[in-house]
Amino acid sequence: MTSVLDLAPAAPVVPVVVIEDAADAVPLARALVAGGLPLIEVTLRTPAALDAIRAIGAEVPEAVVGAGTVVSAAAVANAAGAGARFLVSPGWTDGLVDAMRGSGVPFLPGVSTASEVVALLERGVTDMKFFPAEAAGGVPYLRSLSGPLPQARFCPTGGISPGSAPSYLALPNVACVGGTWMLPAAALAARDWARVESLARAAAALAG
């Protein structure tokens, strides 16, 4: 199975998107792709999310659209059925990991402790989301994990900003970061896709 994090060199930042109106999905995705952020995580927090994933998959072929906030086997099935190309969860259980693995879609289960990382490694999972990144210890915590658990790779998400992202990306066990700062509420409300594209371009340059 292809790893989500193997796609990260082309996208050091994964936009974490909450879409209220599915009609916004395609222009938003096009703006992010134009700015250099083709990996797009659409969170399953709104009724429009699955339709947004379908629309992006059908109309923005340059995008790699995935589903976030996947917390049940039903959500796994719905996201995969909508065409999600990767799955992201804020945490994990044995049943959820089994469902995600069974879907055949690359996935990132969420962790916030060393014990959770070890448990996933026992199950053969090496690629994980670290969430909530800043609240769970941030850069110092992930740096500490890199010594005893070098085989684990992370996409930290939660509270990361343009100022802190480079410190995460410099860590040997971080492939990419997730964030929302390139999607300010005012720009989304105004459908200011040019502003989104500009912020996405700045985010894409952070790995520089």
Coordinates of N, CA and C in Angstrom, one line a residue:
M1 N 0.8 -1.2 0.0 CA 0.0 0.0 0.0 C 0.9 1.3 0.0
T2 N 0.6 2.2 -0.9 CA 1.3 3.4 -0.9 C 1.1 4.2 0.4
S3 N 2.2 4.8 0.9 CA 2.1 5.6 2.1 C 1.7 7.0 1.8
V4 N 0.8 7.6 2.7 CA 0.5 9.0 2.6 C 1.7 9.8 2.7
L5 N 2.6 9.5 3.6 CA 3.8 10.3 3.8 C 4.8 10.2 2.7
D6 N 4.7 9.2 1.8 CA 5.6 9.2 0.7 C 5.3 10.3 -0.3
L7 N 4.1 10.9 -0.2 CA 3.7 12.0 -1.1 C 4.2 13.3 -0.6
A8 N 4.7 13.3 0.7 CA 5.0 14.6 1.3 C 6.1 15.4 0.7
P9 N 7.1 14.9 0.1 CA 8.1 15.8 -0.5 C 7.5 16.8 -1.5
A10 N 6.4 16.5 -2.1 CA 5.8 17.5 -3.0 C 4.8 18.4 -2.2
A11 N 4.6 18.1 -1.0 CA 3.6 18.9 -0.2 C 4.0 18.9 1.3
P12 N 4.9 19.8 1.7 CA 5.4 19.8 3.0 C 4.3 20.2 4.0
V13 N 3.2 20.8 3.5 CA 2.1 21.2 4.4 C 0.8 20.6 3.7
V14 N 0.0 19.9 4.6 CA -1.3 19.4 4.2 C -2.4 20.3 4.7
P15 N -3.1 21.0 3.8 CA -4.2 21.9 4.3 C -5.3 21.0 4.9
V16 N -5.8 21.4 6.1 CA -6.8 20.7 6.8 C -8.1 21.6 6.6
V17 N -9.0 21.1 5.8 CA -10.1 21.9 5.2 C -11.4 21.5 5.8
V18 N -12.2 22.5 6.3 CA -13.6 22.3 6.7 C -14.5 23.0 5.7
I19 N -15.2 22.2 4.9 CA -16.0 22.8 3.8 C -17.5 22.7 4.2
E20 N -18.1 23.9 4.3 CA -19.5 24.0 4.7 C -20.4 23.9 3.4
D21 N -19.9 24.4 2.3 CA -20.7 24.4 1.0 C -19.9 23.6 0.0
A22 N -20.5 22.5 -0.5 CA -19.7 21.7 -1.5 C -19.4 22.5 -2.7
A23 N -20.2 23.5 -3.0 CA -19.9 24.4 -4.2 C -18.5 25.1 -4.1
D24 N -18.0 25.2 -2.9 CA -16.7 25.9 -2.7 C -15.5 24.9 -2.9
A25 N -15.8 23.6 -2.9 CA -14.7 22.6 -2.9 C -13.8 22.7 -4.1
V26 N -14.3 22.8 -5.3 CA -13.5 22.8 -6.5 C -12.6 24.1 -6.6
P27 N -13.2 25.3 -6.5 CA -12.3 26.5 -6.5 C -11.3 26.5 -5.4
L28 N -11.7 26.0 -4.2 CA -10.8 26.0 -3.1 C -9.6 25.1 -3.4
A29 N -9.9 23.9 -3.9 CA -8.9 22.9 -4.2 C -8.0 23.4 -5.3
R30 N -8.5 24.1 -6.3 CA -7.7 24.6 -7.4 C -6.8 25.7 -6.9
A31 N -7.2 26.5 -5.9 CA -6.4 27.5 -5.3 C -5.2 26.9 -4.6
L32 N -5.5 25.8 -3.8 CA -4.5 25.2 -3.0 C -3.4 24.5 -4.0
V33 N -3.9 23.8 -5.0 CA -3.0 23.2 -5.9 C -2.2 24.2 -6.7
A34 N -2.8 25.3 -7.1 CA -2.0 26.4 -7.8 C -0.9 26.9 -6.9
G35 N -1.2 26.9 -5.5 CA -0.2 27.4 -4.6 C 0.9 26.4 -4.2
G36 N 0.7 25.2 -4.7 CA 1.7 24.2 -4.5 C 1.4 23.2 -3.4
L37 N 0.1 23.1 -3.0 CA -0.3 22.2 -1.9 C -1.3 21.2 -2.5
P38 N -0.9 20.2 -3.2 CA -1.8 19.2 -3.8 C -2.5 18.2 -2.9
L39 N -1.9 17.9 -1.7 CA -2.5 17.1 -0.7 C -3.5 17.8 0.1
I40 N -4.8 17.5 0.0 CA -5.8 18.2 0.7 C -6.6 17.3 1.6
E41 N -6.7 17.6 2.9 CA -7.5 16.8 3.8 C -8.8 17.5 4.1
V42 N -9.9 16.9 3.6 CA -11.2 17.4 3.8 C -11.8 16.7 5.1
T43 N -12.0 17.4 6.1 CA -12.5 16.8 7.4 C -14.0 16.4 7.3
L44 N -14.3 15.3 7.9 CA -15.7 14.8 7.8 C -16.5 15.4 9.0
R45 N -16.5 16.7 9.1 CA -17.1 17.5 10.1 C -18.4 18.2 9.7
T46 N -18.7 18.1 8.4 CA -19.8 18.8 7.9 C -20.6 17.9 7.0
P47 N -21.9 18.2 6.7 CA -22.7 17.4 5.8 C -22.2 17.5 4.4
A48 N -21.4 18.5 4.1 CA -20.9 18.7 2.7 C -19.6 18.0 2.4
A49 N -19.0 17.4 3.4 CA -17.7 16.9 3.2 C -17.6 15.8 2.1
L50 N -18.4 14.8 2.2 CA -18.3 13.7 1.2 C -18.6 14.2 -0.2
D51 N -19.5 15.1 -0.4 CA -19.8 15.7 -1.7 C -18.6 16.5 -2.2
A52 N -17.9 17.2 -1.2 CA -16.7 18.0 -1.5 C -15.6 17.1 -2.0
I53 N -15.4 15.9 -1.4 CA -14.4 15.0 -1.8 C -14.7 14.5 -3.2
R54 N -15.9 14.1 -3.4 CA -16.3 13.6 -4.8 C -16.0 14.7 -5.8
A55 N -16.4 15.9 -5.5 CA -16.2 17.0 -6.5 C -14.7 17.3 -6.8
I56 N -13.9 17.3 -5.8 CA -12.5 17.5 -6.0 C -11.9 16.4 -6.8
G57 N -12.2 15.2 -6.4 CA -11.7 14.0 -7.2 C -12.1 14.0 -8.6
A58 N -13.3 14.5 -8.9 CA -13.8 14.5 -10.3 C -13.2 15.6 -11.1
E59 N -13.1 16.8 -10.5 CA -12.8 18.0 -11.3 C -11.4 18.6 -11.1
V60 N -10.7 18.1 -10.1 CA -9.3 18.7 -9.8 C -8.3 17.5 -9.8
P61 N -8.0 17.0 -11.0 CA -7.2 15.8 -11.0 C -5.8 16.0 -10.4
E62 N -5.3 17.2 -10.4 CA -4.0 17.5 -9.8 C -4.0 17.4 -8.3
A63 N -5.1 17.4 -7.7 CA -5.2 17.3 -6.2 C -5.2 15.8 -5.8
V64 N -4.7 15.6 -4.6 CA -4.7 14.3 -3.9 C -5.6 14.5 -2.7
V65 N -6.9 14.2 -2.8 CA -7.9 14.6 -1.8 C -8.1 13.4 -0.9
G66 N -8.0 13.7 0.4 CA -8.3 12.7 1.4 C -9.3 13.1 2.4
A67 N -9.7 12.2 3.3 CA -10.7 12.5 4.3 C -10.0 12.5 5.7
G68 N -10.4 13.6 6.5 CA -9.9 13.7 7.9 C -11.0 13.5 8.8
T69 N -10.7 13.5 10.1 CA -11.7 13.2 11.2 C -12.4 11.9 10.9
V70 N -11.7 10.9 10.5 CA -12.3 9.6 10.3 C -12.2 8.8 11.6
V71 N -13.4 8.6 12.2 CA -13.4 8.0 13.6 C -14.2 6.7 13.7
S72 N -14.7 6.2 12.6 CA -15.5 4.9 12.7 C -15.3 4.1 11.4
A73 N -15.7 2.9 11.5 CA -15.6 2.0 10.3 C -16.6 2.5 9.2
A74 N -17.7 3.1 9.7 CA -18.7 3.6 8.7 C -18.1 4.8 8.0
A75 N -17.4 5.7 8.7 CA -16.7 6.8 8.1 C -15.7 6.4 7.1
V76 N -14.9 5.3 7.4 CA -13.9 4.8 6.5 C -14.6 4.4 5.2
A77 N -15.7 3.6 5.3 CA -16.4 3.2 4.1 C -17.0 4.3 3.3
N78 N -17.6 5.3 4.0 CA -18.1 6.5 3.3 C -17.1 7.3 2.6
A79 N -15.9 7.5 3.2 CA -14.8 8.3 2.6 C -14.2 7.5 1.4
A80 N -14.0 6.3 1.6 CA -13.4 5.5 0.5 C -14.4 5.5 -0.7
G81 N -15.7 5.3 -0.4 CA -16.7 5.3 -1.4 C -16.8 6.6 -2.2
A82 N -16.5 7.7 -1.5 CA -16.5 9.0 -2.1 C -15.3 9.3 -2.9
G83 N -14.3 8.4 -2.8 CA -13.1 8.6 -3.6 C -11.9 9.2 -2.9
A84 N -12.0 9.2 -1.5 CA -10.8 9.7 -0.8 C -9.6 8.9 -1.1
R85 N -8.5 9.5 -1.3 CA -7.2 8.8 -1.6 C -6.3 8.6 -0.4
F86 N -6.7 9.2 0.7 CA -6.1 8.8 2.0 C -7.0 9.1 3.1
L87 N -6.8 8.6 4.3 CA -7.6 8.7 5.4 C -6.8 9.1 6.6
V88 N -7.4 10.0 7.4 CA -6.6 10.6 8.6 C -7.6 10.5 9.8
S89 N -7.1 10.0 10.9 CA -7.9 10.0 12.1 C -7.2 10.8 13.2
P90 N -8.0 11.3 14.2 CA -7.4 12.0 15.3 C -6.8 11.1 16.4
G91 N -7.3 9.9 16.3 CA -6.8 8.8 17.3 C -7.1 7.5 16.6
W92 N -6.9 6.4 17.4 CA -7.2 5.1 16.8 C -7.6 4.1 17.8
T93 N -8.3 3.1 17.3 CA -8.6 1.9 18.1 C -8.3 0.7 17.2
D94 N -8.2 -0.5 17.7 CA -8.0 -1.7 16.9 C -9.0 -1.8 15.7
G95 N -10.3 -1.6 16.1 CA -11.3 -1.7 15.1 C -11.1 -0.7 13.9
L96 N -10.8 0.6 14.3 CA -10.6 1.6 13.3 C -9.4 1.3 12.4
V97 N -8.3 0.9 13.0 CA -7.2 0.6 12.2 C -7.5 -0.6 11.2
D98 N -8.2 -1.6 11.7 CA -8.6 -2.7 10.9 C -9.4 -2.2 9.7
A99 N -10.4 -1.3 10.0 CA -11.2 -0.8 8.9 C -10.4 0.0 7.9
M100 N -9.5 0.8 8.4 CA -8.7 1.6 7.5 C -7.8 0.8 6.6
R101 N -7.2 -0.2 7.3 CA -6.3 -1.1 6.5 C -7.1 -1.9 5.5
G102 N -8.3 -2.4 5.9 CA -9.1 -3.2 5.0 C -9.7 -2.4 3.8
S103 N -9.7 -1.1 3.9 CA -10.2 -0.2 2.8 C -9.3 -0.2 1.6
G104 N -8.0 -0.5 1.9 CA -7.0 -0.4 0.8 C -6.5 1.0 0.5
V105 N -7.0 2.0 1.3 CA -6.7 3.4 1.1 C -5.6 3.7 2.1
P106 N -4.5 4.4 1.7 CA -3.5 4.8 2.7 C -4.0 5.6 3.8
F107 N -3.5 5.4 5.0 CA -4.1 6.0 6.2 C -3.1 6.5 7.2
L108 N -3.5 7.5 8.0 CA -2.6 8.0 9.1 C -3.5 8.0 10.4
P109 N -3.2 7.0 11.2 CA -3.9 7.0 12.5 C -3.3 8.0 13.5
G110 N -4.1 8.7 14.3 CA -3.6 9.7 15.2 C -3.0 9.1 16.5
V111 N -1.9 9.8 16.9 CA -1.3 9.4 18.2 C -0.9 10.6 18.9
S112 N -0.7 10.5 20.3 CA -0.2 11.6 21.0 C 0.7 11.1 22.2
T113 N 0.9 9.8 22.3 CA 1.8 9.3 23.3 C 2.8 8.2 22.7
A114 N 3.8 8.0 23.4 CA 4.8 7.0 23.0 C 4.2 5.6 23.0
S115 N 3.3 5.3 24.0 CA 2.7 4.0 24.0 C 1.8 3.7 22.8
E116 N 1.1 4.8 22.4 CA 0.3 4.6 21.1 C 1.2 4.4 19.9
V117 N 2.3 5.0 19.9 CA 3.2 4.8 18.8 C 3.7 3.4 18.8
V118 N 4.1 2.9 19.9 CA 4.6 1.5 20.0 C 3.6 0.5 19.6
A119 N 2.3 0.8 20.1 CA 1.2 -0.2 19.8 C 1.0 -0.2 18.3
L120 N 1.1 0.9 17.6 CA 0.9 0.9 16.1 C 2.1 0.2 15.4
L121 N 3.3 0.5 15.9 CA 4.4 -0.2 15.3 C 4.3 -1.7 15.5
E122 N 3.8 -2.2 16.6 CA 3.5 -3.6 16.7 C 2.6 -4.2 15.7
R123 N 1.7 -3.3 15.2 CA 0.7 -3.7 14.2 C 1.3 -3.5 12.8
G124 N 2.5 -3.0 12.7 CA 3.1 -2.8 11.3 C 2.8 -1.5 10.7
V125 N 2.2 -0.5 11.5 CA 1.9 0.8 11.1 C 3.1 1.7 11.4
T126 N 3.7 2.4 10.5 CA 4.9 3.3 10.8 C 4.6 4.7 10.5
D127 N 3.5 5.0 9.8 CA 3.2 6.4 9.4 C 1.9 6.8 10.2
M128 N 2.1 8.0 10.9 CA 1.1 8.4 11.9 C 0.9 9.9 11.8
K129 N -0.3 10.3 12.3 CA -0.6 11.7 12.6 C -0.3 12.0 14.1
F130 N 0.4 13.0 14.3 CA 0.7 13.4 15.7 C -0.2 14.6 16.1
F131 N -1.2 14.3 17.0 CA -2.3 15.2 17.2 C -2.7 15.1 18.7
P132 N -3.0 16.3 19.3 CA -2.9 17.7 18.8 C -1.4 18.1 19.1
A133 N -0.7 18.4 18.0 CA 0.7 18.5 18.1 C 1.2 19.5 19.1
E134 N 0.8 20.7 19.1 CA 1.3 21.7 20.0 C 0.9 21.4 21.5
A135 N -0.3 21.0 21.7 CA -0.8 20.7 23.0 C -0.2 19.4 23.6
A136 N 0.3 18.5 22.7 CA 0.8 17.2 23.1 C 2.3 17.2 23.3
G137 N 3.0 18.4 23.1 CA 4.4 18.4 23.4 C 5.2 19.0 22.2
G138 N 4.6 19.1 21.1 CA 5.2 19.8 20.0 C 6.6 19.2 19.5
V139 N 7.4 20.2 19.1 CA 8.7 19.8 18.5 C 9.6 19.0 19.5
P140 N 9.7 19.5 20.8 CA 10.5 18.7 21.7 C 10.1 17.3 21.9
Y141 N 8.8 17.1 21.9 CA 8.3 15.7 22.1 C 8.6 14.8 21.0
L142 N 8.4 15.3 19.7 CA 8.7 14.5 18.6 C 10.2 14.3 18.4
R143 N 11.0 15.3 18.8 CA 12.5 15.1 18.8 C 12.9 13.9 19.7
S144 N 12.2 13.9 20.9 CA 12.5 12.9 21.9 C 12.1 11.5 21.4
L145 N 11.1 11.4 20.6 CA 10.6 10.1 20.1 C 11.6 9.6 19.0
S146 N 12.3 10.5 18.3 CA 13.1 10.0 17.2 C 14.2 9.1 17.6
G147 N 14.7 9.2 18.8 CA 15.8 8.3 19.2 C 15.3 6.9 19.4
P148 N 14.4 6.6 20.3 CA 14.0 5.3 20.6 C 13.1 4.7 19.6
L149 N 12.4 5.5 18.8 CA 11.4 5.0 17.8 C 11.7 5.6 16.4
P150 N 12.9 5.4 15.9 CA 13.2 6.1 14.6 C 12.4 5.6 13.4
Q151 N 11.8 4.4 13.6 CA 11.0 3.9 12.4 C 9.6 4.6 12.3
A152 N 9.2 5.3 13.3 CA 7.9 6.0 13.2 C 8.1 7.3 12.5
R153 N 7.1 7.6 11.5 CA 7.1 8.9 10.8 C 5.8 9.6 11.1
F154 N 5.9 10.9 11.1 CA 4.7 11.7 11.6 C 4.3 12.8 10.6
C155 N 3.0 13.1 10.7 CA 2.5 14.4 10.1 C 1.8 15.1 11.3
P156 N 2.5 16.0 12.0 CA 2.0 16.7 13.1 C 0.9 17.7 12.7
T157 N -0.2 17.7 13.4 CA -1.3 18.6 13.1 C -1.9 19.1 14.4
G158 N -2.3 20.4 14.5 CA -2.9 20.9 15.6 C -2.2 22.0 16.3
G159 N -2.6 23.3 16.0 CA -1.9 24.4 16.5 C -0.7 24.9 15.8
I160 N -0.3 24.3 14.7 CA 0.9 24.6 14.0 C 0.7 25.9 13.2
S161 N 1.7 26.7 13.1 CA 1.6 28.0 12.5 C 2.7 28.2 11.5
P162 N 2.7 29.2 10.6 CA 3.8 29.4 9.7 C 5.2 29.6 10.5
G163 N 5.1 30.1 11.7 CA 6.3 30.3 12.4 C 6.9 29.0 13.0
S164 N 6.0 28.1 13.4 CA 6.5 26.8 14.0 C 6.7 25.7 13.0
A165 N 6.0 25.8 11.8 CA 6.1 24.7 10.9 C 7.5 24.3 10.5
P166 N 8.4 25.3 10.2 CA 9.8 24.9 9.8 C 10.5 24.1 10.9
S167 N 10.3 24.3 12.2 CA 10.9 23.6 13.2 C 10.5 22.1 13.2
Y168 N 9.2 21.9 12.9 CA 8.7 20.5 12.8 C 9.3 19.9 11.5
L169 N 9.3 20.6 10.4 CA 9.7 20.0 9.2 C 11.2 19.7 9.2
A170 N 12.0 20.3 10.1 CA 13.4 20.0 10.2 C 13.7 18.7 11.0
L171 N 12.7 18.2 11.6 CA 12.9 16.9 12.4 C 13.0 15.7 11.5
P172 N 13.9 14.8 11.8 CA 14.1 13.6 11.0 C 12.9 12.7 10.9
N173 N 12.0 12.7 11.8 CA 10.8 11.8 11.8 C 9.5 12.5 11.4
V174 N 9.6 13.7 10.8 CA 8.5 14.5 10.3 C 8.6 14.6 8.8
A175 N 7.5 14.1 8.1 CA 7.5 14.2 6.7 C 6.7 15.4 6.2
C176 N 5.7 15.8 6.9 CA 4.9 17.0 6.5 C 4.2 17.4 7.8
V177 N 3.5 18.6 7.7 CA 2.7 19.0 8.8 C 1.3 19.3 8.2
G178 N 0.3 19.3 9.1 CA -1.1 19.7 8.7 C -1.4 21.0 9.3
G179 N -2.1 21.8 8.6 CA -2.4 23.2 9.1 C -3.6 23.8 8.5
T180 N -4.1 24.9 9.1 CA -5.3 25.6 8.6 C -5.0 27.1 8.3
W181 N -3.7 27.5 8.5 CA -3.5 29.0 8.5 C -3.6 29.5 7.1
M182 N -3.5 28.7 6.1 CA -3.6 29.2 4.7 C -5.1 29.3 4.3
L183 N -6.0 29.0 5.2 CA -7.4 29.0 5.0 C -8.1 29.9 6.0
P184 N -7.8 31.2 6.0 CA -8.4 32.1 7.0 C -9.9 32.2 6.8
A185 N -10.6 32.3 7.9 CA -12.1 32.3 7.8 C -12.6 33.4 6.9
A186 N -12.0 34.6 7.0 CA -12.4 35.8 6.2 C -12.3 35.5 4.7
A187 N -11.2 34.9 4.3 CA -10.9 34.6 2.9 C -11.9 33.5 2.4
L188 N -12.2 32.5 3.2 CA -13.2 31.5 2.8 C -14.6 32.1 2.7
A189 N -15.0 33.0 3.7 CA -16.3 33.6 3.6 C -16.5 34.5 2.4
A190 N -15.4 35.1 2.0 CA -15.4 36.0 0.8 C -15.1 35.3 -0.5
R191 N -14.8 34.0 -0.3 CA -14.4 33.2 -1.5 C -13.3 33.9 -2.2
D192 N -12.3 34.3 -1.4 CA -11.1 35.0 -1.9 C -10.1 33.9 -2.3
W193 N -10.3 33.3 -3.4 CA -9.4 32.2 -3.7 C -8.0 32.6 -4.0
A194 N -7.8 33.9 -4.5 CA -6.5 34.4 -4.8 C -5.7 34.5 -3.5
R195 N -6.4 34.9 -2.4 CA -5.7 35.0 -1.1 C -5.3 33.6 -0.6
V196 N -6.2 32.6 -0.8 CA -5.8 31.3 -0.4 C -4.6 30.8 -1.2
E197 N -4.6 31.0 -2.5 CA -3.5 30.6 -3.3 C -2.2 31.2 -2.8
S198 N -2.2 32.5 -2.5 CA -1.0 33.2 -2.1 C -0.5 32.6 -0.7
L199 N -1.4 32.3 0.2 CA -1.0 31.7 1.5 C -0.5 30.3 1.3
A200 N -1.1 29.6 0.3 CA -0.7 28.2 0.1 C 0.7 28.2 -0.5
R201 N 1.0 29.2 -1.4 CA 2.3 29.3 -2.0 C 3.4 29.5 -0.9
A202 N 3.1 30.4 0.0 CA 4.0 30.7 1.1 C 4.2 29.4 2.0
A203 N 3.1 28.7 2.2 CA 3.2 27.5 3.0 C 4.1 26.4 2.3
A204 N 3.9 26.3 1.0 CA 4.6 25.3 0.2 C 6.1 25.6 0.3
A205 N 6.5 26.8 0.4 CA 7.9 27.2 0.4 C 8.6 27.0 1.8
L206 N 7.8 26.6 2.8 CA 8.4 26.4 4.1 C 9.4 25.3 4.3
A207 N 9.3 24.3 3.4 CA 10.3 23.2 3.5 C 11.6 23.6 2.9
G208 N 11.6 24.7 2.1 CA 12.7 25.2 1.3 C 14.0 24.8 1.6

